[in-house]
Amino acid sequence: MDTWTNEHSRLVAQASPPVTEIDLDRTWAAIQTGIDTTAPARRSRRARLMIGAGVAAAVVSVSGVAAAAILSARTGQYPSDAEDLRLGGPGEALDPAGGDFRQVIEEEIRDIPFPSMAARKISVDEHVGDLSRDNDPASVTTGAIRGWTAVHAVCSWSNEWVRAGREGDTTAEAKAANMLVEARHWPAITALDSVQRNGTLTMDVIDRETGQTTTETIPDPTQYYFLRLVSRAVKAGDVDALGDTLADNAYCIGTSLVPDFQQALPAGFQGR
């Protein structure tokens, strides 16, 4: 006799680990992609209950295409010690293979100002394309993505400052100038480099031919020290100094972020 009773349902429910409503919706969506659409649409109550009993396992372990559609880029993992923090940056580790990676990036960078939505999209596209390129991409922290995005925003505002100055748009020029002067105080920057100073590093250098050792002192700036130079150049109205600073220190993604200010790019990337 093939009868499904309330007692069966109770036992199945007790045996299954707790699953949220969101987990169920995502898993049913994944299951649906693998269902033959030519099969009869109706399923017995028992069949649906038996599939439901396996939902928890599907949520925990899903592979291939279904995993990319279900699993979130958010991992809930944070730096475990000072070394992790130094190497990877602050914030949550994100999995670029997650189906919502773009959405998570957009959420994390929404406080970083851009002169236009088009410029913001260029930055997000760069992150998604670059970090999702491999079949098994490495995780990246929200702090690192925010820092890279802030530099993209500086590139965009620099282009806006130069463009507005050339066209005599004093209102837009003043707004862009203010953004560039204040950029080094953005939370996305200070979380990674709160001091922004140009220190020095003393090191011993061995001459391979003579074997003699000499001591040299070289500049050792912190990661975002160059934003102080950006601020100085803008305050001085020095377009050349701003271009040289960005070309030497920033990654402005080719001409897409600086179409009117290619001087901000290294010589080999101008015109691309």
Coordinates of C-alpha atoms in Angstrom, one line a residue, residues 35-252:
I35 CA 13.5 19.7 -15.3
D36 CA 12.4 18.6 -18.8
T37 CA 9.8 21.1 -19.9
T38 CA 8.1 18.5 -22.1
A39 CA 7.2 16.4 -19.0
P40 CA 3.8 16.7 -17.4
A41 CA 3.5 19.8 -15.3
R42 CA 1.6 18.2 -12.4
R43 CA 3.5 16.3 -9.7
S44 CA 2.0 14.3 -6.9
R45 CA 2.2 15.7 -3.3
R46 CA 4.4 12.8 -2.4
A47 CA 6.9 13.6 -5.1
R48 CA 7.1 17.2 -4.1
L49 CA 7.6 16.3 -0.4
M50 CA 10.4 13.9 -1.3
I51 CA 12.2 16.6 -3.3
G52 CA 11.7 18.9 -0.4
A53 CA 13.4 16.5 1.9
G54 CA 16.6 16.8 -0.2
V55 CA 16.5 20.6 -0.5
A56 CA 18.9 21.1 2.4
A57 CA 21.5 19.0 0.8
A58 CA 21.1 20.8 -2.4
V59 CA 21.6 24.2 -0.7
V60 CA 24.8 23.0 1.0
S61 CA 26.3 21.2 -1.9
V62 CA 25.5 22.3 -5.5
S63 CA 28.0 22.1 -8.4
G64 CA 28.4 23.3 -11.9
V65 CA 26.0 25.8 -13.4
A66 CA 23.5 25.6 -10.6
A67 CA 26.1 26.7 -8.0
A68 CA 26.8 29.9 -9.9
A69 CA 23.1 30.7 -9.9
I70 CA 22.5 29.8 -6.2
L71 CA 25.6 30.6 -4.2
S72 CA 26.1 34.2 -3.0
A73 CA 29.4 36.1 -3.4
R74 CA 29.2 36.8 0.3
T75 CA 31.1 34.3 2.3
G76 CA 30.7 35.6 5.8
Q77 CA 34.5 35.3 6.3
Y78 CA 36.7 38.2 7.5
P79 CA 40.5 38.5 8.1
S80 CA 41.5 36.2 10.9
D81 CA 44.7 38.0 11.9
A82 CA 47.0 41.0 11.2
E83 CA 48.7 39.2 8.3
D84 CA 45.4 38.4 6.6
L85 CA 44.4 42.0 7.0
R86 CA 47.7 43.3 5.6
L87 CA 47.6 41.0 2.5
G88 CA 44.0 41.0 1.6
G89 CA 42.6 44.2 3.1
P90 CA 39.7 44.7 5.5
G91 CA 36.1 43.6 5.1
E92 CA 34.3 40.5 4.0
A93 CA 35.9 38.0 1.6
L94 CA 33.8 37.8 -1.6
D95 CA 33.6 34.9 -4.0
P96 CA 33.7 36.2 -7.6
A97 CA 31.9 33.0 -8.7
G98 CA 28.8 33.9 -6.8
G99 CA 25.7 34.6 -8.9
D100 CA 25.2 38.0 -7.2
F101 CA 28.8 39.2 -7.4
R102 CA 27.9 42.3 -9.4
Q103 CA 25.0 43.2 -7.1
V104 CA 27.2 42.8 -4.0
I105 CA 29.9 45.1 -5.5
E106 CA 27.3 47.7 -6.3
E107 CA 26.0 47.6 -2.7
E108 CA 29.5 47.9 -1.3
I109 CA 30.6 50.9 -3.4
R110 CA 27.4 53.0 -3.3
D111 CA 28.9 55.6 -1.0
I112 CA 31.9 56.3 -3.4
P113 CA 31.0 59.3 -5.6
F114 CA 31.3 59.3 -9.3
P115 CA 30.6 62.1 -11.7
S116 CA 28.2 59.9 -13.7
M117 CA 26.4 56.5 -13.6
A118 CA 28.3 55.6 -16.8
A119 CA 31.6 56.0 -15.0
R120 CA 30.4 54.0 -12.1
K121 CA 29.3 51.2 -14.4
I122 CA 32.7 51.2 -16.1
S123 CA 34.3 50.6 -12.7
V124 CA 31.9 47.8 -11.8
D125 CA 32.3 46.1 -15.2
E126 CA 36.1 46.2 -14.7
H127 CA 35.9 44.4 -11.3
V128 CA 33.4 41.8 -12.5
G129 CA 35.3 41.1 -15.7
D130 CA 38.7 41.0 -14.2
L131 CA 37.9 39.1 -11.0
S132 CA 35.6 36.5 -12.6
R133 CA 37.8 35.7 -15.6
D134 CA 39.2 32.4 -14.1
N135 CA 37.2 29.2 -13.8
D136 CA 38.2 29.1 -10.1
P137 CA 38.7 32.8 -9.1
A138 CA 40.4 33.7 -5.8
S139 CA 38.4 35.5 -3.2
V140 CA 38.7 39.3 -2.8
T141 CA 37.8 41.5 0.2
T142 CA 35.2 44.2 0.1
G143 CA 37.9 46.6 1.4
A144 CA 40.2 45.9 -1.6
I145 CA 37.3 46.4 -4.1
R146 CA 36.3 49.7 -2.4
G147 CA 39.9 50.9 -2.6
W148 CA 40.2 50.1 -6.3
T149 CA 36.8 51.7 -6.9
A150 CA 37.9 54.9 -5.1
V151 CA 40.9 55.2 -7.4
H152 CA 38.6 54.7 -10.4
A153 CA 36.4 57.5 -9.1
V154 CA 39.5 59.8 -8.7
C155 CA 40.3 59.1 -12.4
S156 CA 36.8 60.0 -13.4
W157 CA 36.7 63.2 -11.4
S158 CA 40.1 64.1 -12.8
N159 CA 38.8 63.8 -16.3
E160 CA 35.7 65.9 -15.3
W161 CA 38.0 68.6 -13.8
V162 CA 40.1 68.8 -17.0
R163 CA 37.1 68.6 -19.3
A164 CA 35.2 71.3 -17.4
G165 CA 38.2 73.6 -17.3
R166 CA 38.7 73.4 -21.0
E167 CA 35.1 74.1 -21.7
G168 CA 34.8 76.9 -19.2
D169 CA 32.2 75.2 -17.1
T170 CA 33.2 76.7 -13.8
T171 CA 30.5 75.0 -11.8
A172 CA 31.4 71.5 -12.9
E173 CA 35.1 72.4 -12.5
A174 CA 34.7 73.5 -8.9
K175 CA 32.7 70.4 -8.0
A176 CA 35.3 68.1 -9.5
A177 CA 38.1 70.0 -7.8
N178 CA 36.4 69.6 -4.4
M179 CA 35.9 65.9 -4.9
L180 CA 39.6 65.5 -5.8
V181 CA 40.8 67.5 -2.8
E182 CA 38.6 65.5 -0.4
A183 CA 39.2 62.1 -2.0
R184 CA 41.9 61.1 0.4
H185 CA 39.4 61.4 3.3
W186 CA 36.9 59.0 1.7
P187 CA 36.2 56.0 4.1
A188 CA 37.2 53.6 1.2
I189 CA 40.7 55.1 1.3
T190 CA 41.2 55.7 5.0
A191 CA 40.2 52.1 5.8
L192 CA 43.3 51.0 3.8
D193 CA 45.7 53.9 4.4
S194 CA 44.8 56.4 7.2
V195 CA 48.2 58.2 7.2
Q196 CA 49.0 58.7 3.5
R197 CA 52.6 59.7 4.1
N198 CA 55.8 59.5 2.1
G199 CA 58.3 57.6 4.2
T200 CA 61.7 56.3 3.4
L201 CA 63.3 52.8 3.4
T202 CA 67.0 52.2 4.1
M203 CA 68.4 49.0 2.5
D204 CA 71.8 47.4 1.8
V205 CA 72.6 47.0 -1.9
I206 CA 75.3 44.6 -3.1
D207 CA 77.2 45.4 -6.3
R208 CA 77.3 42.1 -8.3
E209 CA 80.6 43.0 -10.0
T210 CA 82.6 44.2 -7.0
G211 CA 80.8 42.5 -4.2
Q212 CA 80.8 45.7 -2.3
T213 CA 77.8 46.7 -0.2
T214 CA 76.4 50.2 0.0
T215 CA 73.5 51.6 2.0
E216 CA 70.8 53.4 0.1
T217 CA 67.7 55.3 1.2
I218 CA 64.7 55.2 -1.1
P219 CA 61.2 56.7 -1.0
D220 CA 58.7 54.3 0.6
P221 CA 55.2 56.0 0.3
T222 CA 52.1 54.4 1.8
Q223 CA 49.5 53.0 -0.6
Y224 CA 47.5 56.1 -1.2
Y225 CA 50.1 58.8 -0.5
F226 CA 49.7 59.9 -4.1
L227 CA 46.2 61.3 -3.3
R228 CA 48.0 64.1 -1.4
L229 CA 49.8 64.9 -4.6
V230 CA 46.4 64.8 -6.5
S231 CA 45.1 67.4 -4.0
R232 CA 48.1 69.6 -4.3
A233 CA 48.0 69.6 -8.1
V234 CA 44.3 70.5 -8.2
K235 CA 44.7 73.3 -5.7
A236 CA 47.5 74.7 -7.8
G237 CA 45.5 74.3 -11.0
D238 CA 48.3 72.2 -12.4
V239 CA 46.9 69.8 -15.0
D240 CA 50.3 68.4 -16.0
A241 CA 51.2 67.6 -12.4
L242 CA 47.8 65.8 -11.9
G243 CA 48.3 63.8 -15.1
D244 CA 51.8 62.7 -14.1
T245 CA 50.7 61.7 -10.6
L246 CA 47.9 59.5 -11.9
A247 CA 50.0 58.0 -14.7
D248 CA 52.6 57.0 -12.1
N249 CA 50.3 55.8 -9.4
A250 CA 46.7 55.1 -10.5
Y251 CA 45.1 52.5 -12.6
C252 CA 42.6 54.4 -14.8

